[in-house]
XYZ file of C-alpha atoms in Angstrom:
585
model
C -35.774 -24.096 -30.273
C -34.596 -27.062 -31.878
C -32.427 -29.144 -29.644
C -29.955 -30.149 -32.116
C -28.335 -26.826 -31.562
C -29.010 -25.631 -28.416
C -25.903 -27.321 -26.718
C -23.662 -25.319 -29.553
C -25.598 -21.951 -28.726
C -24.936 -22.748 -25.030
C -21.751 -22.841 -25.616
C -21.013 -19.575 -28.270
C -22.994 -17.826 -26.014
C -20.907 -19.217 -22.608
C -17.846 -17.664 -24.570
C -19.388 -14.878 -25.079
C -21.405 -13.546 -21.540
C -19.981 -15.739 -19.267
C -15.822 -15.645 -19.853
C -15.386 -12.305 -18.672
C -13.824 -11.504 -15.593
C -16.412 -11.396 -12.188
C -16.002 -7.583 -11.828
C -17.771 -7.427 -14.891
C -21.279 -9.152 -13.299
C -20.112 -8.422 -9.957
C -18.834 -5.532 -7.304
C -16.156 -3.911 -7.613
C -12.810 -5.479 -6.891
C -9.790 -3.260 -5.990
C -6.398 -4.396 -5.757
C -2.898 -2.238 -4.275
C 0.324 -4.280 -4.609
C 3.674 -3.603 -3.498
C 6.959 -5.378 -4.710
C 9.913 -3.968 -3.226
C 13.447 -6.005 -3.632
C 16.051 -3.092 -4.182
C 16.399 -0.755 -1.049
C 18.892 1.930 -1.105
C 20.382 1.044 2.857
C 19.243 -2.092 3.339
C 19.701 -5.753 2.041
C 17.984 -6.413 -1.357
C 15.989 -9.369 -1.926
C 15.896 -12.212 -4.927
C 11.472 -12.048 -5.563
C 9.606 -9.941 -4.025
C 8.619 -7.222 -7.394
C 8.970 -10.712 -8.938
C 6.416 -11.940 -6.672
C 4.127 -8.515 -6.837
C 4.607 -8.645 -10.968
C 3.203 -12.486 -10.839
C -0.056 -11.596 -7.982
C -0.924 -8.365 -10.374
C -1.325 -10.610 -13.163
C -3.235 -12.893 -11.640
C -5.911 -10.963 -9.865
C -5.868 -8.362 -12.746
C -6.870 -11.874 -15.348
C -9.619 -12.254 -12.333
C -11.176 -9.030 -12.368
C -9.804 -6.735 -10.335
C -8.555 -3.031 -11.058
C -4.824 -2.719 -9.881
C -2.700 -1.073 -8.701
C 0.881 -2.083 -9.151
C 3.856 -0.376 -7.349
C 7.421 -1.957 -7.712
C 10.079 -0.217 -5.542
C 7.916 2.306 -4.590
C 9.152 4.874 -1.875
C 7.468 5.971 1.087
C 5.972 9.189 -0.674
C 4.391 6.810 -3.249
C 2.998 4.298 -0.551
C 1.118 7.075 0.588
C 0.281 8.520 -1.901
C -0.764 4.539 -3.740
C -2.851 4.304 -0.442
C -4.842 7.063 -0.477
C -5.554 6.298 -4.051
C -6.434 3.249 -3.087
C -9.115 4.700 -0.129
C -10.440 6.911 -2.262
C -11.513 3.866 -5.226
C -12.786 1.550 -2.010
C -14.896 4.097 -0.949
C -17.031 3.313 -3.910
C -17.661 -0.133 -2.401
C -16.865 -3.669 -3.310
C -13.825 -5.489 -2.592
C -10.180 -4.207 -1.574
C -7.138 -6.358 -1.482
C -3.581 -5.590 -0.691
C -0.661 -7.285 -1.289
C 3.109 -6.412 -0.076
C 6.173 -8.636 -0.788
C 8.884 -6.617 0.719
C 11.208 -5.943 4.060
C 9.076 -6.270 7.556
C 9.786 -5.619 10.787
C 7.347 -5.580 14.180
C 8.486 -3.618 17.169
C 6.898 -3.331 19.845
C 3.613 -5.010 18.800
C 3.296 -3.055 15.565
C 4.349 -4.725 12.320
C 6.163 -1.825 10.341
C 6.696 -2.240 6.043
C 9.911 -0.844 4.601
C 9.510 1.264 1.164
C 12.835 1.363 -0.871
C 13.842 4.168 0.465
C 13.789 3.735 3.917
C 17.163 4.785 6.077
C 16.579 2.840 9.196
C 19.430 1.627 11.162
C 17.773 1.640 14.459
C 13.634 0.666 15.436
C 13.673 4.664 16.877
C 13.839 5.433 12.617
C 10.773 3.106 11.789
C 8.325 5.356 12.530
C 9.583 8.497 10.137
C 11.012 5.942 8.030
C 8.884 2.993 7.109
C 4.724 2.327 7.192
C 2.748 0.853 10.008
C 0.994 -1.479 8.928
C -1.936 -0.359 11.019
C -2.258 2.363 8.543
C -3.593 0.439 5.765
C -5.846 -1.636 7.722
C -7.298 2.072 9.063
C -7.501 2.886 5.079
C -9.446 0.197 4.277
C -11.880 0.795 7.062
C -12.291 4.228 6.505
C -13.485 3.136 2.992
C -16.679 1.438 4.713
C -16.510 -0.849 1.878
C -17.854 -4.483 2.869
C -15.074 -7.028 2.381
C -11.152 -6.079 2.662
C -8.455 -8.370 2.421
C -4.709 -7.319 3.667
C -1.517 -10.201 2.676
C 1.264 -9.456 4.232
C 4.381 -11.183 2.582
C 6.666 -9.748 4.046
C 7.688 -11.915 7.078
C 11.524 -11.872 6.278
C 14.493 -12.016 8.680
C 15.176 -8.396 10.601
C 17.563 -6.379 8.111
C 18.413 -3.519 10.448
C 22.185 -3.351 11.076
C 21.828 -2.562 14.611
C 18.324 -4.478 16.665
C 17.457 -3.135 19.237
C 14.980 -4.079 22.517
C 11.789 -5.051 20.520
C 12.251 -5.264 17.200
C 12.955 -9.169 15.500
C 12.249 -11.105 13.480
C 9.074 -11.733 10.974
C 5.698 -9.929 11.696
C 3.760 -10.200 14.777
C 0.065 -11.346 14.387
C -2.190 -7.370 15.310
C -5.955 -7.790 15.696
C -8.521 -6.239 13.032
C -9.315 -2.464 14.080
C -12.792 -2.372 15.648
C -15.220 -0.587 13.652
C -13.962 -2.502 9.991
C -16.333 -4.574 8.049
C -15.377 -7.785 6.928
C -11.713 -8.065 6.713
C -9.185 -10.610 6.771
C -5.305 -10.837 7.309
C -3.092 -13.274 5.808
C 0.605 -13.582 7.151
C 3.197 -15.646 4.958
C 4.542 -16.508 8.302
C 3.272 -17.223 11.940
C 4.788 -14.772 14.896
C 7.931 -15.001 15.150
C 9.105 -16.721 11.829
C 10.592 -15.919 9.194
C 9.122 -16.390 5.271
C 11.624 -17.802 2.584
C 12.286 -16.407 -0.407
C 12.390 -18.677 -2.673
C 15.308 -19.634 -5.300
C 16.559 -16.823 -7.538
C 14.286 -16.032 -10.465
C 11.555 -17.773 -8.957
C 9.040 -16.745 -6.568
C 8.972 -17.046 -2.555
C 7.344 -20.310 -0.982
C 4.450 -18.023 -0.245
C 3.594 -16.374 -2.819
C 4.015 -19.757 -5.168
C 1.587 -21.579 -3.167
C -0.839 -18.411 -3.168
C -0.393 -18.433 -6.719
C -1.568 -22.298 -7.484
C -4.714 -21.833 -5.030
C -5.379 -18.178 -6.606
C -5.336 -20.246 -10.617
C -8.095 -23.177 -8.805
C -11.362 -22.211 -9.427
C -14.347 -21.767 -7.264
C -12.973 -21.884 -3.941
C -13.859 -19.833 -0.896
C -11.569 -17.600 0.796
C -10.865 -20.483 4.031
C -10.600 -22.585 1.273
C -7.635 -21.110 -0.227
C -6.270 -20.071 3.210
C -6.244 -23.870 3.550
C -4.551 -24.647 0.563
C -1.570 -22.065 0.717
C -1.266 -22.617 4.349
C -1.099 -27.076 3.263
C 1.235 -26.351 0.773
C 4.189 -24.182 2.477
C 3.797 -26.488 5.959
C 4.876 -29.491 2.967
C 7.683 -27.276 1.442
C 9.234 -25.882 4.241
C 9.028 -29.334 6.451
C 6.711 -27.656 8.584
C 9.361 -24.210 9.609
C 6.576 -21.741 8.205
C 3.318 -21.805 8.537
C 1.254 -18.422 6.980
C -1.444 -17.335 9.567
C -4.532 -15.732 9.295
C -7.146 -14.194 10.993
C -10.707 -13.279 9.456
C -14.140 -11.195 10.390
C -15.677 -11.943 6.982
C -19.487 -13.519 7.040
C -20.356 -15.328 3.967
C -18.262 -16.361 1.088
C -16.060 -14.752 -1.212
C -14.173 -16.409 -4.338
C -10.744 -15.244 -5.907
C -11.925 -17.232 -8.686
C -15.365 -17.810 -9.621
C -16.279 -19.877 -12.963
C -19.942 -20.721 -14.396
C -20.489 -24.197 -15.538
C -23.028 -25.186 -17.441
C -23.928 -28.901 -17.915
C -25.149 -29.456 -21.486
C -24.691 -33.572 -20.598
C -28.264 -33.433 -20.403
C -29.441 -32.445 -23.690
C -30.187 -35.066 -25.948
C -29.974 -33.488 -29.316
C -32.512 -35.107 -32.063
C -31.227 -36.707 -35.340
C -31.360 -33.758 -37.843
C -28.561 -32.364 -40.700
C -25.918 -30.632 -39.671
C -26.744 -26.771 -38.037
C -25.303 -24.277 -40.141
C -23.018 -21.164 -38.914
C -26.185 -18.283 -40.062
C -28.773 -20.570 -37.978
C -26.194 -19.960 -34.659
C -25.556 -16.785 -35.374
C -29.294 -16.225 -35.733
C -30.673 -17.710 -32.598
C -27.314 -16.023 -30.387
C -28.001 -12.747 -32.666
C -31.538 -12.963 -30.774
C -30.325 -13.469 -27.685
C -28.269 -10.356 -27.921
C -30.012 -7.577 -30.604
C -31.177 -5.317 -27.729
C -28.165 -5.174 -25.737
C -26.310 -1.715 -25.550
C -22.731 -3.801 -24.825
C -20.368 -2.502 -27.139
C -17.808 -4.561 -26.818
C -20.494 -7.859 -26.515
C -21.648 -6.882 -29.997
C -18.005 -6.154 -31.141
C -17.134 -9.581 -30.434
C -19.888 -11.451 -31.647
C -19.838 -9.155 -34.647
C -15.841 -10.529 -35.113
C -17.168 -14.633 -34.459
C -19.946 -14.301 -36.943
C -18.127 -11.919 -39.692
C -18.971 -14.565 -42.442
C -22.611 -14.180 -41.397
C -25.130 -11.895 -42.841
C -25.736 -11.151 -38.647
C -22.314 -9.743 -38.366
C -23.821 -6.551 -40.083
C -26.803 -6.410 -37.971
C -24.430 -6.090 -35.292
C -22.343 -3.317 -36.847
C -25.422 -1.368 -37.626
C -26.216 -1.580 -33.850
C -22.710 -0.421 -32.882
C -22.932 2.406 -35.425
C -26.581 3.439 -33.698
C -25.092 3.067 -30.248
C -21.818 5.310 -31.175
C -22.339 8.640 -32.235
C -19.684 8.889 -34.858
C -19.937 12.674 -35.731
C -17.346 13.733 -38.529
C -14.582 15.049 -36.254
C -13.862 19.065 -37.124
C -10.753 20.105 -38.590
C -8.010 23.095 -38.033
C -9.273 26.052 -39.799
C -6.629 29.171 -40.255
C -7.513 32.322 -38.716
C -9.059 35.319 -40.451
C -6.201 37.926 -41.000
C -8.788 40.130 -40.078
C -9.342 39.253 -36.611
C -6.783 41.520 -34.653
C -7.154 38.697 -31.894
C -5.314 36.492 -33.797
C -2.198 38.859 -34.007
C 0.115 37.142 -32.884
C -0.964 33.408 -34.701
C 1.048 31.404 -36.844
C 0.248 28.864 -38.851
C 1.724 25.124 -39.130
C 0.832 22.336 -40.757
C -2.478 23.321 -40.057
C -2.720 23.838 -36.261
C -2.647 26.782 -35.362
C -0.193 27.938 -33.226
C 0.053 30.727 -30.267
C 3.547 30.735 -28.150
C 4.263 26.975 -26.993
C -0.043 26.488 -27.793
C -0.783 24.375 -30.606
C -4.060 24.505 -31.100
C -7.236 23.239 -33.100
C -10.197 24.595 -34.414
C -13.357 22.724 -32.931
C -17.014 24.379 -34.707
C -20.133 24.808 -32.779
C -22.668 21.932 -31.722
C -24.686 19.213 -29.997
C -23.417 15.699 -28.760
C -24.719 12.816 -26.192
C -22.144 13.706 -23.323
C -22.200 11.250 -20.658
C -22.514 7.155 -20.562
C -25.349 4.446 -21.147
C -26.191 2.691 -18.027
C -24.833 -0.124 -19.549
C -21.499 1.032 -20.840
C -18.119 -0.470 -19.119
C -17.944 1.662 -16.080
C -20.644 3.301 -16.095
C -20.774 5.822 -12.602
C -24.247 7.313 -11.623
C -23.123 10.684 -12.262
C -22.613 9.906 -16.261
C -25.975 9.923 -17.597
C -26.329 10.632 -20.798
C -27.550 14.061 -21.909
C -27.521 16.530 -25.080
C -24.868 18.901 -24.367
C -24.295 21.907 -27.205
C -21.212 24.464 -27.360
C -19.998 27.286 -29.293
C -17.034 26.720 -31.603
C -13.239 27.217 -29.275
C -10.042 25.765 -29.982
C -8.208 23.217 -27.933
C -4.790 22.425 -26.883
C -3.524 19.466 -28.400
C -1.455 18.867 -25.717
C -1.588 19.201 -21.884
C 0.647 22.325 -20.206
C 4.124 21.582 -19.441
C 6.471 22.431 -17.098
C 8.957 24.148 -19.821
C 5.879 26.048 -20.299
C 4.281 26.543 -17.099
C 7.962 27.366 -15.134
C 8.416 30.174 -18.306
C 5.377 31.825 -16.427
C 5.925 31.361 -12.704
C 9.342 32.288 -13.360
C 8.189 35.979 -15.104
C 5.396 36.510 -12.747
C 7.476 35.498 -9.592
C 4.915 32.339 -9.331
C 6.052 29.499 -6.798
C 7.003 26.509 -9.070
C 5.237 23.695 -8.364
C 7.336 20.291 -7.262
C 7.428 17.393 -10.294
C 7.208 15.299 -7.146
C 10.942 13.621 -8.560
C 9.932 12.522 -12.352
C 11.141 15.940 -14.169
C 10.272 18.704 -15.912
C 10.146 19.987 -19.782
C 7.871 18.417 -21.817
C 6.341 16.465 -19.296
C 2.554 17.807 -18.076
C 2.783 20.224 -15.119
C 1.015 19.032 -11.789
C 0.623 19.723 -8.260
C -1.482 22.810 -9.571
C -4.932 24.072 -8.836
C -7.838 26.008 -10.418
C -6.023 29.133 -9.568
C -2.901 28.682 -10.794
C -4.446 27.539 -13.935
C -6.127 30.414 -14.152
C -3.605 32.923 -13.351
C -1.640 31.217 -16.335
C -4.454 31.301 -18.995
C -4.961 34.804 -17.442
C -1.032 35.549 -18.019
C -0.971 33.460 -21.776
C -4.139 35.486 -23.124
C -1.926 38.548 -22.601
C 1.288 37.322 -23.913
C -0.448 35.802 -26.961
C -3.253 37.914 -27.701
C -5.800 35.395 -27.523
C -8.466 34.775 -24.932
C -7.446 31.673 -23.029
C -9.489 29.943 -20.584
C -9.812 26.099 -19.237
C -12.374 23.911 -20.958
C -15.944 23.436 -19.874
C -16.741 19.386 -19.236
C -18.734 19.668 -22.620
C -15.969 21.039 -24.432
C -13.666 18.357 -22.949
C -15.599 15.797 -23.475
C -16.205 16.222 -27.109
C -12.802 16.476 -27.967
C -11.989 13.444 -25.697
C -14.111 11.375 -27.722
C -12.615 12.453 -30.837
C -15.605 14.622 -31.414
C -18.544 12.837 -29.997
C -17.773 9.314 -30.705
C -18.241 6.687 -28.370
C -15.176 5.524 -27.421
C -14.205 3.977 -24.170
C -11.371 5.885 -24.005
C -10.106 9.425 -24.819
C -9.093 8.133 -28.985
C -9.580 4.330 -28.226
C -10.826 1.303 -26.721
C -7.487 0.417 -26.040
C -6.171 2.190 -23.208
C -2.759 0.796 -23.745
C -2.726 2.706 -27.262
C -3.651 6.373 -25.801
C -2.965 6.569 -22.087
C -0.491 6.806 -19.679
C -1.986 4.822 -17.022
C -1.155 2.633 -13.766
C 2.446 4.270 -13.843
C 5.310 5.705 -11.044
C 5.599 8.425 -13.401
C 4.239 11.186 -15.866
C 5.252 10.925 -19.309
C 6.492 13.871 -21.834
C 2.830 14.764 -23.734
C 2.127 13.639 -27.137
C 4.002 10.116 -26.048
C 1.175 7.825 -26.662
C -1.205 7.919 -29.600
C -3.143 11.201 -30.371
C -7.369 10.560 -30.776
C -9.732 11.539 -34.124
C -8.630 15.620 -33.628
C -5.144 14.686 -32.970
C -5.365 15.578 -29.731
C -3.012 13.686 -27.030
C -2.987 12.420 -23.467
C -6.556 12.997 -22.695
C -6.711 9.922 -21.115
C -3.652 9.251 -18.591
C -0.766 11.702 -17.515
C -2.474 14.168 -15.810
C -5.808 14.751 -14.723
C -7.144 17.748 -16.654
C -9.476 20.484 -14.938
C -12.382 22.207 -16.337
C -13.879 25.598 -15.259
C -17.396 23.586 -15.174
C -19.217 23.292 -11.695
C -20.312 19.746 -10.626
C -24.049 20.416 -9.734
C -24.519 18.362 -6.349
C -28.124 18.002 -6.812
C -28.444 16.684 -10.430
C -26.067 14.965 -10.776
C -26.193 12.749 -7.538
C -29.666 12.802 -6.685
C -31.407 12.521 -10.312
C -28.167 10.815 -11.494
C -27.964 12.833 -14.426
C -26.128 16.533 -15.386
C -27.820 19.133 -14.605
C -26.621 22.275 -17.405
C -23.233 22.909 -15.396
C -21.516 20.860 -17.985
C -22.122 23.782 -20.454
C -21.084 26.260 -18.221
C -17.684 28.095 -17.329
C -17.054 29.740 -13.689
C -13.568 31.415 -14.840
C -14.286 34.415 -11.524
C -15.121 31.505 -9.149
C -12.262 31.220 -6.712
C -11.809 27.501 -5.951
C -12.948 27.172 -2.519
C -16.417 28.318 -3.495
C -17.330 25.936 -5.338
C -16.735 22.082 -6.789
C -15.225 22.005 -10.549
C -15.119 19.110 -12.133
C -11.667 17.867 -13.751
C -11.327 14.674 -16.232
C -9.071 11.972 -17.743
C -6.955 10.010 -15.226
C -3.545 10.626 -14.240
C -0.361 8.255 -14.455
C -1.409 6.631 -11.286
C -5.065 5.759 -12.314
C -6.265 2.302 -13.122
C -8.285 1.861 -16.054
C -11.952 3.041 -15.211
C -10.450 6.302 -14.056
C -9.206 7.416 -17.074
C -12.589 6.470 -19.307
C -13.621 9.225 -21.245
C -17.001 9.615 -19.264
C -15.297 9.438 -15.902
C -16.231 12.634 -13.639
C -14.572 13.629 -10.485
C -13.693 16.512 -8.084
C -11.439 17.969 -5.922
C -13.256 19.390 -2.915
C -16.294 20.439 -1.775
C -18.242 21.979 1.213
C -19.125 19.273 3.259
C -17.916 18.599 6.968
C -18.099 14.357 6.028
C -15.756 14.778 3.106
C -11.933 15.380 3.061
C -10.750 18.142 0.317
C -8.333 17.951 -2.128
C -7.328 14.211 -2.711
C -5.635 14.464 -5.791
C -4.184 18.188 -6.230
C -0.946 16.364 -6.718
C -2.470 14.383 -9.726
C -3.638 18.159 -11.091
C -2.506 19.199 -14.320
C -4.442 21.091 -17.251
C -4.973 22.474 -20.724
C -5.895 25.338 -22.519
C -9.010 26.314 -24.806
C -8.865 29.385 -26.917
C -11.960 31.957 -28.175
C -12.153 34.277 -30.942
């Protein structure tokens, strides 16, 4: 390569390839952030929520998948912790940050959720969160590195202080059996952390944000910088404290720097953008990373190589013409309850879109963003079917439950009506499908995995999320509550909420031998086990929920709810499960 263009080429490649968050080139990075400044029964705080939001934004920018919970109640804290543990079990680095009220009692630290009704320390076990539970959850996940940051060392808020409950937090030990773990307290034992000026940040969080923005500092250097800063700002009244069992180096903010000063260009005519585009294209033309190729096409749109990138993107993207809704044949007796509205085939509350039979490449390429071992691409075929535009709502499910005497599922305080039904299992979904089949004169069932993914991807397109490469366009995710169905943009087939809002059940079995051992589909994705009780088989669910991070709502992400193994828990997702139906002529 001509030396005169190497500095510019390296600069371009650095922008394209190296400016992504570190998570894209390293192990998974997960963060769970709590900020509580509005309490139902205890004094409010000035800046805890603002602190949590700022830490969430900073860690997101550093490549972490973040769960942010502002003013959660006790139930939401425990659910978030459970979800976080599930993600950590896949490996990588975990960070938990808590800003809010904290109380020490009898050598234990209690973190206070927004709804806690605590008057005396005897109330703590029932109303608060033992900080040890967070450490135990991290230890159970078995991932190699965990960091717990507690900005909860404020004054004891109890109206009636008794026995050992006192100001600040106590310094606890790291659980035995835990892998690399660090705990960082905003203040030492018995000290109180300063909440900072109204509209700003707490003193500790302000110092932490500054340290996190400094590149290429090891964890211990971050802690030293924070400690020094807090001591200076409080005239020595507040000293952060830390414990660590971490071996090796960890960087929150790692930057790759390429030194091009040693390259001396030779005198030559100016290099054109086309020449630069050519050399960059030679470096990336075999890539399967769609974001990288799209980035290149945008940056060099004025050169012939942009067209080459578009062709490569098209080759990697299965972009079939989406199926269109078709009016049912009037002579078919199964269609007697059908009403056609604006091209949508309607059975009672179910607005269905008709899909022709076909085949597509299910799963994702090894280099696709977020790819998991059980998503390896395979050819999947299916027969014609119809699918719900929306997830089944509480409104529809409650009507079924009232007519059949079935228990109404809990809405977790989020509301019913047009929100997706949750807290149901496969037996509930199948019972609803059978009831709807009798009521509306069509055979309803849950979709197979292949049917679900094909329609999620708008007719087999390669889209990271169900209808877009931007999750904010199509998904309710990383939220504290569901939203009414259809709140986000529809995909290419006119289907809503296939990413986010509620996990959606399928009737396909999860083939452990094929999917785990060989990391590929084994044929189960095109099967429908309509009559097998969920206790007898592990069935797949898809799409993520309102609580999920972006990686969980990908179009190809697969989850299971339970399976026969003495070493694994069962039903960790039951509260977030919902469903939509398909229909057969």
